[in-house]
Every structure is written in structure tokens, then in C-alpha cells.
Backbone as a ProteinNet text record, in pm:
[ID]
protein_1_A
[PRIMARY]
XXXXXXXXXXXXXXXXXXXXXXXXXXXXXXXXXXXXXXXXXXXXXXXXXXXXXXXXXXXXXXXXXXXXXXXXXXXXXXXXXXXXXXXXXXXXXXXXXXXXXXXXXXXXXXXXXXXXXXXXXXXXXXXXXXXXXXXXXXXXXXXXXXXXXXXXXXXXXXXXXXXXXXXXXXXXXXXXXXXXXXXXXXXXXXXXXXXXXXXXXXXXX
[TERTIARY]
-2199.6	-2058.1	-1973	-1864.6	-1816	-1726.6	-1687	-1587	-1445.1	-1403.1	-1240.8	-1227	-1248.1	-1217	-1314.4	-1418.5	-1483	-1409	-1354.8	-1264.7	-1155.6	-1048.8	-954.8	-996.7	-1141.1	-1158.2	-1162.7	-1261.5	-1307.8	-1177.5	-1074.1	-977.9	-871.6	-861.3	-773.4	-860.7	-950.2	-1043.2	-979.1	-1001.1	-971.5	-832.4	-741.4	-592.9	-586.5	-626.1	-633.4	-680.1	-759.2	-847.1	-761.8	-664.6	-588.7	-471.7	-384.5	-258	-222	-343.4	-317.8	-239.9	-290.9	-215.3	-99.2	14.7	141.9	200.6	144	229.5	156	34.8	-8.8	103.8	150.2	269	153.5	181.7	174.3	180	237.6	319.1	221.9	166.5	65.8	-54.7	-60	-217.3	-219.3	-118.3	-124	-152.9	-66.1	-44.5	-156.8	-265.8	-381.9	-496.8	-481.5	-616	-589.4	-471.5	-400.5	-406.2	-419.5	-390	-261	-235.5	-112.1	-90.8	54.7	104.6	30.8	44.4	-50.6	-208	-264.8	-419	-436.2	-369.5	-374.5	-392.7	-272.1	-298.4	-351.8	-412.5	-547.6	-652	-660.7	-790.7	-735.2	-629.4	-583.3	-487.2	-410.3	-298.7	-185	-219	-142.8	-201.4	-148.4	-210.2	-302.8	-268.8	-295.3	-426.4	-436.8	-582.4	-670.4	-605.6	-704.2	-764.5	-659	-709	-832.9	-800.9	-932.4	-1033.8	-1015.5	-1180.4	-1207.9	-1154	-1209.5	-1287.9	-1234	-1315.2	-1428.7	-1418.2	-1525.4	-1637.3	-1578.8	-1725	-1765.5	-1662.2	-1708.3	-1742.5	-1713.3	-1712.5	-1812.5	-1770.4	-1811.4	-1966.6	-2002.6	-2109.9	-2240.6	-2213.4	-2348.1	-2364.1	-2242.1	-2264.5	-2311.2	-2274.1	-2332	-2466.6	-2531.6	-2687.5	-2752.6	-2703.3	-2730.3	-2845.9	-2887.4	-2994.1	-3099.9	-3068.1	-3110.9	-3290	-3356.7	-3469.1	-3556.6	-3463.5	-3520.8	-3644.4	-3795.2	-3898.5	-3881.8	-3888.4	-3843.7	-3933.6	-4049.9	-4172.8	-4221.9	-4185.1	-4146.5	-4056.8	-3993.1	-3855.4	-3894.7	-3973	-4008.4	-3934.3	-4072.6	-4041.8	-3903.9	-3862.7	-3722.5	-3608.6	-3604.8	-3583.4	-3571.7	-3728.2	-3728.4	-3627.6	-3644.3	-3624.1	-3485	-3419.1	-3272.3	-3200.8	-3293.2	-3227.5	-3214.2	-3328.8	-3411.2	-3214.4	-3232.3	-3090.1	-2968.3	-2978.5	-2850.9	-2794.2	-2953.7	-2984.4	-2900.4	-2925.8	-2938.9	-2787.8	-2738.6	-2585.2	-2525.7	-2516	-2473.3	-2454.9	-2570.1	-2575.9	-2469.2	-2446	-2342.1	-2232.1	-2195.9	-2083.3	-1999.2	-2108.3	-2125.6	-2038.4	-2150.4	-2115.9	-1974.4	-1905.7	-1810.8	-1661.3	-1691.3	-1615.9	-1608.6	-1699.8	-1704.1	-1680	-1767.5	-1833.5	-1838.6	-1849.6	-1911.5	-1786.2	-1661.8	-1533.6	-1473.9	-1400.2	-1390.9	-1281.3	-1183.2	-1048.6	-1070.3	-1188.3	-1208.4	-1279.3	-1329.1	-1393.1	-1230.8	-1206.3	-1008.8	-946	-951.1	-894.2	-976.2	-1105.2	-1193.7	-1142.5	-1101.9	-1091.1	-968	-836.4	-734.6	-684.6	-791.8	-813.2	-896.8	-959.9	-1016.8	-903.6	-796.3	-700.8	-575.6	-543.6	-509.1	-542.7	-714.4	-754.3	-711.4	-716.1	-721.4	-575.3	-496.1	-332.2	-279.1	-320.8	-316.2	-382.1	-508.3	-587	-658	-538.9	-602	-780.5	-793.1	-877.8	-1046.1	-992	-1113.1	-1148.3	-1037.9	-1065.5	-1173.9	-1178.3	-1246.6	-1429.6	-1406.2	-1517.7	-1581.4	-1515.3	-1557.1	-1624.1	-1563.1	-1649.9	-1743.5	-1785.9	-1878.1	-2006.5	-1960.3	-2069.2	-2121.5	-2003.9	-2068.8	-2153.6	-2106.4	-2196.1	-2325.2	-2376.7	-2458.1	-2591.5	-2480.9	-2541.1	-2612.7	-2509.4	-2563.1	-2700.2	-2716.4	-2750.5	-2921.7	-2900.9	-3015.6	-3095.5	-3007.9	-3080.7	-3096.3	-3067.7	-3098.8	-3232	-3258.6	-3384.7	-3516.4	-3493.5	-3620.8	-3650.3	-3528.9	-3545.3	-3631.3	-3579.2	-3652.5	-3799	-3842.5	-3979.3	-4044.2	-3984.3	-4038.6	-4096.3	-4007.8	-4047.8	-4134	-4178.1	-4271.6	-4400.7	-4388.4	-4518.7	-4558.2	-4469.8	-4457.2	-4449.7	-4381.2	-4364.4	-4285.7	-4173.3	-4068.8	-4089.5	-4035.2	-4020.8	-3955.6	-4029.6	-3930	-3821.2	-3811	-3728.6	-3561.2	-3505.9	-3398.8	-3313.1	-3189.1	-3121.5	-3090.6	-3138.4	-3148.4	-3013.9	-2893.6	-2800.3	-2722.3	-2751.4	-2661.4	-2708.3	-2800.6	-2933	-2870.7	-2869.7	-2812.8	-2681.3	-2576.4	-2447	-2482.5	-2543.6	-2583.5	-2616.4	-2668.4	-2758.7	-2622.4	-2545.6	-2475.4	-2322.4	-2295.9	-2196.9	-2212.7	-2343.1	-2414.3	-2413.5	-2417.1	-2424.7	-2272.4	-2167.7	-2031.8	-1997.9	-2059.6	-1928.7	-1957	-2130.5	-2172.4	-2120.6	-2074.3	-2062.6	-1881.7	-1816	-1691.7	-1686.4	-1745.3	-1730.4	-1798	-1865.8	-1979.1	-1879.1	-1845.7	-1786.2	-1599.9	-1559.9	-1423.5	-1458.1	-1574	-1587.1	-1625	-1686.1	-1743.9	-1860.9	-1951.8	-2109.3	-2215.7	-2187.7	-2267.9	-2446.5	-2494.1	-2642.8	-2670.6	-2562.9	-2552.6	-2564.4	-2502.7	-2492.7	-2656.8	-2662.7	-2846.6	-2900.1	-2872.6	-2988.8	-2975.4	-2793.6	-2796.5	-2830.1	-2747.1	-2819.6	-2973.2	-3032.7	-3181	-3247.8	-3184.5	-3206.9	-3165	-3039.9	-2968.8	-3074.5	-3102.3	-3169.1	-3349.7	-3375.2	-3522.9	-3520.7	-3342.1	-3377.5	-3351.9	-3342.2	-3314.6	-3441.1	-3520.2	-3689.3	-3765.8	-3760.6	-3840.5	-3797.4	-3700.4	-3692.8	-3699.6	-3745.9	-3757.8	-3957.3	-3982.3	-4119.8	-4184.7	-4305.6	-4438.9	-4547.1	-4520.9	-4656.3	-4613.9	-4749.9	-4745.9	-4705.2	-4750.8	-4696.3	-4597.8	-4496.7	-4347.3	-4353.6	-4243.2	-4240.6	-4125.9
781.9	765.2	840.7	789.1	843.4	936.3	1042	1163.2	1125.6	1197.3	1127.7	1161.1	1249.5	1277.9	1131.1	1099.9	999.5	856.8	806.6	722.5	722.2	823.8	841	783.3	868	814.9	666.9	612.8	487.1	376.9	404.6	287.7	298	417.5	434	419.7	370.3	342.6	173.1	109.1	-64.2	-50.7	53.9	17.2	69.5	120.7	180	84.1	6.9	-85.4	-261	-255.9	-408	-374.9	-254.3	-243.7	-176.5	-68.6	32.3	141.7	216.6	398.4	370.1	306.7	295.1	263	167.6	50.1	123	193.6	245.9	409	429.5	494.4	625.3	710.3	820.1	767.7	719.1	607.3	500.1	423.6	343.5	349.8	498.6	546.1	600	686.6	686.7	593.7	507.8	350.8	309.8	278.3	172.8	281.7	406.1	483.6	514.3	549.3	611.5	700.6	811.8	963.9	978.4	1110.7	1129.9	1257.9	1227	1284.7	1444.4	1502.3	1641.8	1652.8	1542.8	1547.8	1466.2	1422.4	1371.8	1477.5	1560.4	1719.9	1818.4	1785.3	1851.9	1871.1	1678.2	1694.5	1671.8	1641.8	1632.3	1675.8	1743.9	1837.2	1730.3	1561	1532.8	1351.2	1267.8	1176.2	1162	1248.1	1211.9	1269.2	1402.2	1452.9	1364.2	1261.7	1192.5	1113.6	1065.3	943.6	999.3	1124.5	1185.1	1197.1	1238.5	1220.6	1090.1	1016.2	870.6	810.9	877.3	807.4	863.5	1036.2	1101.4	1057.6	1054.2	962.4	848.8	748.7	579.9	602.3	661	569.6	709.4	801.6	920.5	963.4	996.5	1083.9	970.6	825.5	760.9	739.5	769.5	760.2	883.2	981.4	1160.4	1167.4	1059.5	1098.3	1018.2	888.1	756.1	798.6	906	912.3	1026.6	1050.3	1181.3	1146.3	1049.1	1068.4	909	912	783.2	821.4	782.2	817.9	855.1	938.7	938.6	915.4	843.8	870.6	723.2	648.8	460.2	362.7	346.3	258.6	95	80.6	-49.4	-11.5	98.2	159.4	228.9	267.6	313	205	66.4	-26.9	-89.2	-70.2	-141.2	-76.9	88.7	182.7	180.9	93.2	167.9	41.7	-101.4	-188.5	-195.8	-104	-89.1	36.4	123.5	206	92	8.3	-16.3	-104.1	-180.5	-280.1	-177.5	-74.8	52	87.3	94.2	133.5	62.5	-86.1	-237.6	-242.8	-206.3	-227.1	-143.5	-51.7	64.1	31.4	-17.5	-69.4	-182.9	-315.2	-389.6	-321.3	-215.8	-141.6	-94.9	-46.2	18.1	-61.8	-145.1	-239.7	-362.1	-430	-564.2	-633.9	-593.8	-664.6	-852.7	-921.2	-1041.8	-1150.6	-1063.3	-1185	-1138.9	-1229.9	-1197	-1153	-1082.6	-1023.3	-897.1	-858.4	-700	-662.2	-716.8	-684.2	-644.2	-755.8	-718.6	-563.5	-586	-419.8	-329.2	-318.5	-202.8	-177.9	-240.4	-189	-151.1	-175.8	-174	-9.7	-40.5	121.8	229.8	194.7	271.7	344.7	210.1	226.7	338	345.6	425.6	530.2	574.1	692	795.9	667.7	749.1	803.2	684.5	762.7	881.2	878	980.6	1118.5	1119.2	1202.7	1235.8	1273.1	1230.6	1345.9	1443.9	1474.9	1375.4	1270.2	1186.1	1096.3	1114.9	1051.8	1160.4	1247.7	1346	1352.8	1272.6	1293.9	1107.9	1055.6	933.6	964.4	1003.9	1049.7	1099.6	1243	1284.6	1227.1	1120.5	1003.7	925.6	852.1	787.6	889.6	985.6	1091	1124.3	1103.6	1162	1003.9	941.4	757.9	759.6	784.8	803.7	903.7	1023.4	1139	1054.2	988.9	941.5	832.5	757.7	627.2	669.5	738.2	815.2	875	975.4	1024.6	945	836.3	768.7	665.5	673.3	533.9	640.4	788.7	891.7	863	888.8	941.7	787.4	653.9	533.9	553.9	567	579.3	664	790.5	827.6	789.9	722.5	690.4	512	499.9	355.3	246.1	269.4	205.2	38.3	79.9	31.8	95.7	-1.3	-25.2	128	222.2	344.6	339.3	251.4	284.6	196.8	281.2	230.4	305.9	308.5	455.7	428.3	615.7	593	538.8	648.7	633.4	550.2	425.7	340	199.6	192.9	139.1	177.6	317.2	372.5	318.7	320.3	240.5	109.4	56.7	-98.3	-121.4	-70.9	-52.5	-57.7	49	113.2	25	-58.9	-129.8	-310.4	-333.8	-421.2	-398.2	-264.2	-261.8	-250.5	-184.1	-171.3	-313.3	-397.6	-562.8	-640.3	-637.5	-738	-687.5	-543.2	-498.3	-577.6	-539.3	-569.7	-712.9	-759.3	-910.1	-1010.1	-954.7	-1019.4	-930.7	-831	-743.5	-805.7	-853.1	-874.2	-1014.9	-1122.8	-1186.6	-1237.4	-1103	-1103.8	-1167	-1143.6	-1219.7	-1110.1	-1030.2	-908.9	-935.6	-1041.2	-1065.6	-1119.9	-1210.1	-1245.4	-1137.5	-1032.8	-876.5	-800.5	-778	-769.5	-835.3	-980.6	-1105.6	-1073.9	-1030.9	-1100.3	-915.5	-830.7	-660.1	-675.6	-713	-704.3	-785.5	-930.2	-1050.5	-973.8	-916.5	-826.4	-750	-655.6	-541.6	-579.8	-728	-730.8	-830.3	-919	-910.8	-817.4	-736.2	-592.9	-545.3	-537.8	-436.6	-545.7	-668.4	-774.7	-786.7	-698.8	-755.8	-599.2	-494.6	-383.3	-356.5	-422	-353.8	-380.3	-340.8	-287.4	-373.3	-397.8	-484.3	-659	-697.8	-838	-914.7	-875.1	-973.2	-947	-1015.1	-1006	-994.7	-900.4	-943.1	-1013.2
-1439.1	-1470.2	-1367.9	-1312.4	-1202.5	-1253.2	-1221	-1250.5	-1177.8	-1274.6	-1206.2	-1051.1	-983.8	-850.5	-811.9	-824.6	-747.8	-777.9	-932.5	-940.3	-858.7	-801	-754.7	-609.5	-589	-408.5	-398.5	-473.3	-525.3	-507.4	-608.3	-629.8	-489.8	-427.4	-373.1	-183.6	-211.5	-108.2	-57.9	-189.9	-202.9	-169.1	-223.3	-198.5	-34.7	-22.5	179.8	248.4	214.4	291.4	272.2	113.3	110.8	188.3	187.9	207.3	323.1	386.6	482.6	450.5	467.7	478	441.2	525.5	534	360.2	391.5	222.7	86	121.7	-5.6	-37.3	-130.2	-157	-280.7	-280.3	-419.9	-573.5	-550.5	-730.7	-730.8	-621.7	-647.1	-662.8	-596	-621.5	-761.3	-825.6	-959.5	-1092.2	-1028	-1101.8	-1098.9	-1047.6	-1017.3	-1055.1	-1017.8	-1081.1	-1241.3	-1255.8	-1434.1	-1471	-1353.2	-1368.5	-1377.8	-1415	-1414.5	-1230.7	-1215	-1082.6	-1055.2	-1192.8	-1191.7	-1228.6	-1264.1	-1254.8	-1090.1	-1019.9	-856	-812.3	-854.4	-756.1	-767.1	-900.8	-899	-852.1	-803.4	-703.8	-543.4	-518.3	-371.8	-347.6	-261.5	-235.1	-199.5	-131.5	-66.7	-62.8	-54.4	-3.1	93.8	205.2	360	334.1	231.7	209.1	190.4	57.4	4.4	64.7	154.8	316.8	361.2	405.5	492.1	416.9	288.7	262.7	211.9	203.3	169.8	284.3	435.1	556.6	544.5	531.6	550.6	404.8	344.9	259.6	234.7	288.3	299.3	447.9	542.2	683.3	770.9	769	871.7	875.5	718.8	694.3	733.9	684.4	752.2	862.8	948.8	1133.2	1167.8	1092	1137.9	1156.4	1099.7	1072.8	1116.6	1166.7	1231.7	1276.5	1414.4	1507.4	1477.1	1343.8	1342.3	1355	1243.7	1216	1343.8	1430	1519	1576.5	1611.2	1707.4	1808	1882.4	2038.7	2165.6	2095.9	2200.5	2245.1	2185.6	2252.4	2208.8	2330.2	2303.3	2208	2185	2134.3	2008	1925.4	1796.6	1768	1841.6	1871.1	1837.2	1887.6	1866.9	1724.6	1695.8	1568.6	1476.9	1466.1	1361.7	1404.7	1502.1	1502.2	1408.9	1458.4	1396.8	1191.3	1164.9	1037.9	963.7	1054.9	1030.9	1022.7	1085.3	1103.2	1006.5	971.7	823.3	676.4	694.7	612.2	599.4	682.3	727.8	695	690	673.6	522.5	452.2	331.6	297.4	342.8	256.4	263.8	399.2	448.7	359.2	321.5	245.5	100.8	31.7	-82.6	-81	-0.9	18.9	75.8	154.9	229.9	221.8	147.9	124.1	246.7	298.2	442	442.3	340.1	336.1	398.1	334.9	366.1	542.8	587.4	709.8	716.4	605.7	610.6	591	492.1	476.3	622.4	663.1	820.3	907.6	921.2	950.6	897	793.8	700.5	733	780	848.8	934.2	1061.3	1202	1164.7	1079.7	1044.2	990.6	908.9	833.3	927.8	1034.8	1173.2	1261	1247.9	1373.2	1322.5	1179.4	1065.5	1078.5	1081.8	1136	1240.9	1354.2	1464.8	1477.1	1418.4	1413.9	1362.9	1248.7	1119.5	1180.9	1225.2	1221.3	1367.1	1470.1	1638.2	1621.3	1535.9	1567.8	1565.9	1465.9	1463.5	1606.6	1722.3	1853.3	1903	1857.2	1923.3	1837.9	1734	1666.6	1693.1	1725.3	1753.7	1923.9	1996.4	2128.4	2141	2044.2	1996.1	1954	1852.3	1813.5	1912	1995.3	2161.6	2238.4	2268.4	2340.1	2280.8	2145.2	2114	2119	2091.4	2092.7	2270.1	2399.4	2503.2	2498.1	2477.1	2511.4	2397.3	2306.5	2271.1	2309.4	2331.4	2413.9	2504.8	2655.1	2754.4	2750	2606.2	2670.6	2597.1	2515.4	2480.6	2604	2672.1	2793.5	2901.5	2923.6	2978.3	2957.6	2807.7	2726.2	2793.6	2813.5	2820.5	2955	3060.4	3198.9	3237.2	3159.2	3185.5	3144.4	3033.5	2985.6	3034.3	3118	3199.3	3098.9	2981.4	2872.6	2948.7	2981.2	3101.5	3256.6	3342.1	3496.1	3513	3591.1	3644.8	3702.5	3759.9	3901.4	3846.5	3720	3647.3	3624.2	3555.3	3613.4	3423.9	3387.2	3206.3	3156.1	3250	3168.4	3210	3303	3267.7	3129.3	3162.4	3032.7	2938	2881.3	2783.9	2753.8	2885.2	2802	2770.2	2851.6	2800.9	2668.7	2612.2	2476.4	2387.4	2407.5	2330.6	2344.9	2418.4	2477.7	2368	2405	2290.6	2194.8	2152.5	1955.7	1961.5	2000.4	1990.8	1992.6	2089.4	2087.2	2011.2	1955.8	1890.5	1707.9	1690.1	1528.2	1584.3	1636.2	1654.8	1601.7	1675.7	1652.5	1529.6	1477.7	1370.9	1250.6	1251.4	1119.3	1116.1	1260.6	1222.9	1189.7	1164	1117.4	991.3	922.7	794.5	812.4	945.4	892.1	950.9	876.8	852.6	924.9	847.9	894.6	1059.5	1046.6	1218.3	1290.3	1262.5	1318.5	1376.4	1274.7	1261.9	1393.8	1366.2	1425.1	1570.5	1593.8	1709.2	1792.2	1703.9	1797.7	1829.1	1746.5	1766.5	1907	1891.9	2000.4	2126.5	2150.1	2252.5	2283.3	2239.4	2224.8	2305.4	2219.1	2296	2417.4	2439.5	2592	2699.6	2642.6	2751.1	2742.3	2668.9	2656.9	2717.1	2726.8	2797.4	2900.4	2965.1	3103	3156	3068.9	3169.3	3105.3	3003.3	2991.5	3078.6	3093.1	3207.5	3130.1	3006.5	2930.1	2992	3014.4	3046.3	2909.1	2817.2	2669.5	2624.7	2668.9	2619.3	2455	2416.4	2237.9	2244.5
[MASK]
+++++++++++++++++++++++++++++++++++++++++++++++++++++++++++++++++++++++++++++++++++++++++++++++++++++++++++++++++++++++++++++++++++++++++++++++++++++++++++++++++++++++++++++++++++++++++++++++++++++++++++++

């Protein structure tokens, strides 16, 4: 059973995500959850609070951990397990965002762009996440070349943006469309014509 602070995040998640930051007002977040103005400020000091943690627990905390438990010792498996995360991530996204229609995909990047306005420090935490996205694909493409998994003579970190340039255009485009699974199909397809044209094994997968 959800506790009122988690109802409050909850309803006022859907009203952030139909209306945007802007048009969602104090009086409406009251109105639609059915607290009263002093049980709101009980659990949030401010609207703008409540904004922030609504990202930080629908949107932030499953990208924080994205790379944490990936293999680092062959890019194949690396591969698999990132697409297996991302299946994982999707679903929540799904749970939280209603991923399926192609207008809430719209109201994501919408409610992203909200972020970054509201809250310039999240430009700084979104770089962070790219950097750490580089700094990982970099050294399994490393761990590959040494173990001649892949062709040496490749330069990691531009590979690395490649990788990471592909999962950025293909979620952009499949999520502002609402076809979530296409997403999947097509990172993965991306993903293994780049490992088939740098592996060292004669049997392509």
C-alpha cells in the first residue's frame, strides 16, 4: 500500500509528465492527490522540490547503476548483458512513463528538457553519466584487444562514442515514437554490426 508521500510522488509524476512543470500549479497538485495544502508541506517544502525528486526516483536512480554490474572481460558478453539492462530499464520506464503510446515518449523528452531548465545542475549529472558510459565501453573494447577478442589496431575511444552515439539516437527515436521493443531490436542489431565487423573470430554472430 503506498504511503502518502509515495501517492503524492506517484500522481504528481502523471501530472508533470501530461502538463509539464509549467501548467502543473500547487492547487492542482493538491486537487488531484486530496491532501490538504499543509499535509503537501509536510512532505515537500515547495513544488520545485517535489519535481526533483520525482526525476530522481522515476528517471535518475536506474541510470546511476546502469554499468555497474556489466562483465568487463569480453565485449560479446558485455553486449549481451548491456542489452539484457536495458530490457530491464525499459520495463521501468514502461512502469513509470507509459512508454507504449507515442505522446508519453513526447512528454519524456519534454519533462527531460524541464529538467535541465529547472535544475542546470542535472546538465552536469547528465555528462557525468556520458562520461562514465565512455570510460566503460572504452575499457571492455581495451580488455577485447588484448585478448584479440576484436582487430587491435582500433582507436577504443572513438568505438566507444560509436557505441554510445547508437544507443543515444536509436532510444531518441524509438521512445519519441512509443515502440519501445523496436528499441531493443534495433540497439542490439546496431550493436552486433559493429562486433562483426571488428571481431577476430571467423564465425560471425
Amino acid at each position: 500500500m503506498k504511503t502518502t508521500r509515495e501517492h503524492i510522488l506517484s500522481i504528481s509524476f502523471n501530472l508533470f509528465m501530461q502538463k509539464g512543470y509549467k501548467d502543473v500549479t500547487l492547487n492542482t497538485i493538491i486537487k488531484e492527490t486530496g491532501v490538504s495544502k499543509g499535509g503537501f508541506y509536510h512532505y515537500f517544502p515547495s513544488k520545485e522540490s517535489l519535481f526533483k525528486e520525482v526525476i530522481d526516483r522515476y528517471f535518475q536512480s536506474g541510470l546511476d547503476t546502469f554499468f555497474d554490474n556489466l562483465p568487463k572481460n569480453n565485449l560479446l558478453i558485455f553486449i549481451q548483458k548491456y542489452i539484457q539492462n536495458l530490457k530491464e530499464l525499459l520495463i521501468q520506464l514502461k512502469v513509470h512513463f507509459g512508454l507504449d503510446e507515442s505522446l508519453e515518449g513526447l512528454s519524456y523528452y519534454g519533462m527531460m528538457l524541464d529538467v535541465m531548465r529547472i535544475f542546470p545542475e542535472y546538465n552536469l549529472k547528465t555528462e557525468e553519466l556520458y562520461n562514465k558510459q565512455i570510460f566503460t565501453w572504452s575499457k571492455i573494447i581495451n580488455e577485447a584487444k588484448k585478448s584479440r577478442e576484436i582487430i587491435p589496431d582500433i582507436d577504443s575511444q572513438d568505438l566507444a562514442k560509436l557505441f554510445a552515439i547508437i544507443n543515444d539516437g536509436v532510444a531518441i527515436k524509438y521512445i519519441t515514437l512509443g515502440k519501445t521493443d523496436r528499441l531493443i531490436e534495433e540497439t542490439h542489431n546496431q550493436f552486433m554490426t559493429i562486433y562483426n565487423m571488428i571481431s577476430t573470430s571467423k564465425q560471425k554472430r
